CSV table of C-alpha atoms in Angstrom, one decimal:
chain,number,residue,atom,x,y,z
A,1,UNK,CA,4.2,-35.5,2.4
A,2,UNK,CA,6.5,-32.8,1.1
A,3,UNK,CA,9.9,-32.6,2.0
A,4,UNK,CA,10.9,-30.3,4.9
A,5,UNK,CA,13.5,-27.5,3.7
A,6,UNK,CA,16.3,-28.9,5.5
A,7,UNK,CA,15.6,-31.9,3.6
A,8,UNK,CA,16.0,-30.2,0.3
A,9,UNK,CA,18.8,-28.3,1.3
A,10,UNK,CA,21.2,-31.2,1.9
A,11,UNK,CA,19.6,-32.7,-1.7
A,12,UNK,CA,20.9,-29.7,-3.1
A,13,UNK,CA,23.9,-30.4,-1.0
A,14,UNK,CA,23.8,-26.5,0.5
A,15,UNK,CA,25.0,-25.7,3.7
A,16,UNK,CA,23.7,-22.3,5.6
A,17,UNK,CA,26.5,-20.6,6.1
A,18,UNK,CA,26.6,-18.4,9.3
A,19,UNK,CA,24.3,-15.3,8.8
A,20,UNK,CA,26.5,-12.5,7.4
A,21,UNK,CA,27.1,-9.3,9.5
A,22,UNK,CA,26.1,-6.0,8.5
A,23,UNK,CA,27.9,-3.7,7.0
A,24,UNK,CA,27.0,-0.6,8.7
A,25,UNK,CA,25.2,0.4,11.6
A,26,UNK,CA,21.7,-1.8,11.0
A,27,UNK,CA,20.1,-4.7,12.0
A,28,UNK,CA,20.5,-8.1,9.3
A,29,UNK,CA,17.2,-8.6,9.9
A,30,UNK,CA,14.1,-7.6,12.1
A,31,UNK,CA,10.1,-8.4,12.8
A,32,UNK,CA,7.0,-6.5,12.4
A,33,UNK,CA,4.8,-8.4,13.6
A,34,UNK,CA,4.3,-11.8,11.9
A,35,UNK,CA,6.5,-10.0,9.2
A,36,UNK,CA,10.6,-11.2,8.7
A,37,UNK,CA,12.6,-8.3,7.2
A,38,UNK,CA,16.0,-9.7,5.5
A,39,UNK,CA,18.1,-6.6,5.0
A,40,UNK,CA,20.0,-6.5,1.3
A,41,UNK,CA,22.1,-9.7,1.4
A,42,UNK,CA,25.2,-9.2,-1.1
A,43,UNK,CA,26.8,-11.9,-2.9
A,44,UNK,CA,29.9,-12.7,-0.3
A,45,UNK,CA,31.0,-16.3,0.8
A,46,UNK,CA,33.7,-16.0,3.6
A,47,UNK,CA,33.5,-12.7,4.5
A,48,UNK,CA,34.3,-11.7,0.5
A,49,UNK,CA,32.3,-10.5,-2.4
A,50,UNK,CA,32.4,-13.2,-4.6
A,51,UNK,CA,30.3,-11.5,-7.9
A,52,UNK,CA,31.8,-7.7,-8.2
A,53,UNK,CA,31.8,-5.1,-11.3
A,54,UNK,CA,28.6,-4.6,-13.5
A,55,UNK,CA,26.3,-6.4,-15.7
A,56,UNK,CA,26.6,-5.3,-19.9
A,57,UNK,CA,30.0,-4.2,-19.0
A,58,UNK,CA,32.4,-6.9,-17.1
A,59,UNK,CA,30.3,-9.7,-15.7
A,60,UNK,CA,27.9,-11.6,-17.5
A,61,UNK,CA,24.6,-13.0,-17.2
A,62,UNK,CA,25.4,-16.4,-15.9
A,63,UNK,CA,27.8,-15.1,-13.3
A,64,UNK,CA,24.8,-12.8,-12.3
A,65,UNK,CA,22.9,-15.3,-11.7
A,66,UNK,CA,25.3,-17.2,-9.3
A,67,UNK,CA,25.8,-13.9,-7.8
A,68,UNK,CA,22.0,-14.5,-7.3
A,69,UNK,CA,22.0,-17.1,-6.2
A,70,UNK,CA,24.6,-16.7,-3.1
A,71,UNK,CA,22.8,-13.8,-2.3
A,72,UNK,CA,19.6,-16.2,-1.7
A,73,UNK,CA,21.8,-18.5,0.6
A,74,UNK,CA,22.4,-15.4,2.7
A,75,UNK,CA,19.1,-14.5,2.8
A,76,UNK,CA,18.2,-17.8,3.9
A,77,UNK,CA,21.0,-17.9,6.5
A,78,UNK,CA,19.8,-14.9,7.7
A,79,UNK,CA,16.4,-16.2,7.8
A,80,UNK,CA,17.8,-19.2,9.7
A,81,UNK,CA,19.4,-16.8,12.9
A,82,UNK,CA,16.1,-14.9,13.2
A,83,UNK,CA,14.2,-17.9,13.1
A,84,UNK,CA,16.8,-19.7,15.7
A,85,UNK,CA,17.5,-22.4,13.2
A,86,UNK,CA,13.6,-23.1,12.5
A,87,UNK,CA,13.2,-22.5,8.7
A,88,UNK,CA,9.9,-24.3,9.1
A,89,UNK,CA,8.7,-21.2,10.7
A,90,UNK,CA,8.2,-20.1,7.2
A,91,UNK,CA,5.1,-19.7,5.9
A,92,UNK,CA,5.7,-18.0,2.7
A,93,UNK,CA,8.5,-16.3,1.4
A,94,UNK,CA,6.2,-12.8,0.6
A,95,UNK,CA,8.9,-10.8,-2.0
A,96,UNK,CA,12.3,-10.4,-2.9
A,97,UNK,CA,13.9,-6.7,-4.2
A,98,UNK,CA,16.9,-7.6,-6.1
A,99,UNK,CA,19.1,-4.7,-7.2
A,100,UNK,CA,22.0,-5.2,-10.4
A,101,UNK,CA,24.7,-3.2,-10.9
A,102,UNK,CA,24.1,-2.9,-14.4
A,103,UNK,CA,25.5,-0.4,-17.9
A,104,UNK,CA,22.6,2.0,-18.9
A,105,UNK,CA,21.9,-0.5,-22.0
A,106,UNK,CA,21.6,-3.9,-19.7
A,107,UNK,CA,18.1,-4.7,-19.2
A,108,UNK,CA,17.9,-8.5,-18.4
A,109,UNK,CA,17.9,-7.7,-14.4
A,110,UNK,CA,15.2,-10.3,-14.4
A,111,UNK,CA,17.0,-13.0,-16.2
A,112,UNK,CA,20.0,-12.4,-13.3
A,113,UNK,CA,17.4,-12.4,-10.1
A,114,UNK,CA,16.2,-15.6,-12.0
A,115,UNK,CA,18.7,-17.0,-10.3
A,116,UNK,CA,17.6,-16.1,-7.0
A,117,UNK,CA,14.1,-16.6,-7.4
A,118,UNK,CA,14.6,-20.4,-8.8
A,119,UNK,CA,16.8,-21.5,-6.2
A,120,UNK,CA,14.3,-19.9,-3.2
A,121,UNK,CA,11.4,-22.0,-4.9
A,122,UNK,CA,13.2,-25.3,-5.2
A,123,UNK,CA,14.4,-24.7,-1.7
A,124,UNK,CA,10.9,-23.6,0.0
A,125,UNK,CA,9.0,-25.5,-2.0
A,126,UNK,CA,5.3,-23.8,-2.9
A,127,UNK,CA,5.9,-21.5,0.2
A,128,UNK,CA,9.1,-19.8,-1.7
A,129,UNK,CA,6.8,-18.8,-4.5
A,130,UNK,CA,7.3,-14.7,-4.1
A,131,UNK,CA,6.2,-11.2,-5.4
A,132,UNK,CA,9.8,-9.4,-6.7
A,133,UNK,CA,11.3,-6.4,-8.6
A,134,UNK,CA,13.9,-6.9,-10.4
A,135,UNK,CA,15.6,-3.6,-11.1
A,136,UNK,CA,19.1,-2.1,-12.4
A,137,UNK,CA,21.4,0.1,-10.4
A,138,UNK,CA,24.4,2.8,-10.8
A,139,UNK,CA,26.3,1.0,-7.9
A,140,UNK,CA,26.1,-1.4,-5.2
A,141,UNK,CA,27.9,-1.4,-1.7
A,142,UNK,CA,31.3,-2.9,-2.1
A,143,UNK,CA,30.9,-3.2,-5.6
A,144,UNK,CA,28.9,-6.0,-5.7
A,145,UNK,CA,27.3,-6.5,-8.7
A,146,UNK,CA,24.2,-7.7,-7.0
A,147,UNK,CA,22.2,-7.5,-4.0
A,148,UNK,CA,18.8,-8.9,-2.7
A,149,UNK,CA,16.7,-8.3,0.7
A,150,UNK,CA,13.5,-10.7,1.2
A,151,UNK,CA,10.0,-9.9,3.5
A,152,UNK,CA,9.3,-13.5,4.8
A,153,UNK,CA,5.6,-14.0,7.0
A,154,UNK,CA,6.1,-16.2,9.4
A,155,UNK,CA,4.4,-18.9,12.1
């Protein structure tokens, strides 16, 4: 039997943090049906950006990626207060949108929402295998040099 993803979360030794608050006047997350929306989840820890500036220009790939990454968490925190703590819920983790603040030149916006994508899979298991677009940006709110939102169907 596979593991449950609370199971691999505490192998990964990852805590949900509480579900981030938004940032403006919207909702962090909402349902269409059988449908879980995860508005864009930004790369904060603590109520602070942890990842800011732009790819090509001041941050590098690897700190992308760990930017990524965090923003995954988030997403799966908020995932966790919609779903009143019941991540099993999830049946498949549909796509991911992950936005870069990235120089004209940059154009390895997939390698840095690699680092989401990886992290959802070994955390969902088969379910967290997703659709995405992986694309560069002027800006991000807050300065952030990334930002991901996720469509989740769910039980």
């Amino acid at each position: 039997m596979s593991k449950s993803i609370a199971e691999r979360l505490a192998d990964m030794k990852i805590t949900l943090p509480d579900a981030p608050a938004p940032a403006a006047k919207y909702v962090p997350y909402s349902f269409v049906g059988s449908t879980l929306y995860i508005s864009g989840q930004l790369p904060m820890i603590g109520g602070s950006i942890t990842t800011t500036g732009h790819l090509g220009i001041n941050v590098d790939v690897e700190a992308g990626q760990k930017a990524a990454e965090i923003c995954a968490i988030n997403i799966l925190a908020q995932a966790n207060a919609a779903l009143n703590g019941d991540l099993e819920r999830i049946v498949r983790l549909a796509k991911i949108h992950g936005y870069v603040a990235s120089s004209a030149d940059f154009t390895e916006q997939h390698l840095v929402i690699n680092g989401a994508s990886n992290l959802l899979v070994d955390i969902l298991g088969e379910r967290g295998m997703h659709a995405r677009a992986a694309v560069g940006m002027v800006s991000l709110p807050l300065a952030a040099a990334v930002e991901i939102d996720a469509i989740f169907e769910i039980a």
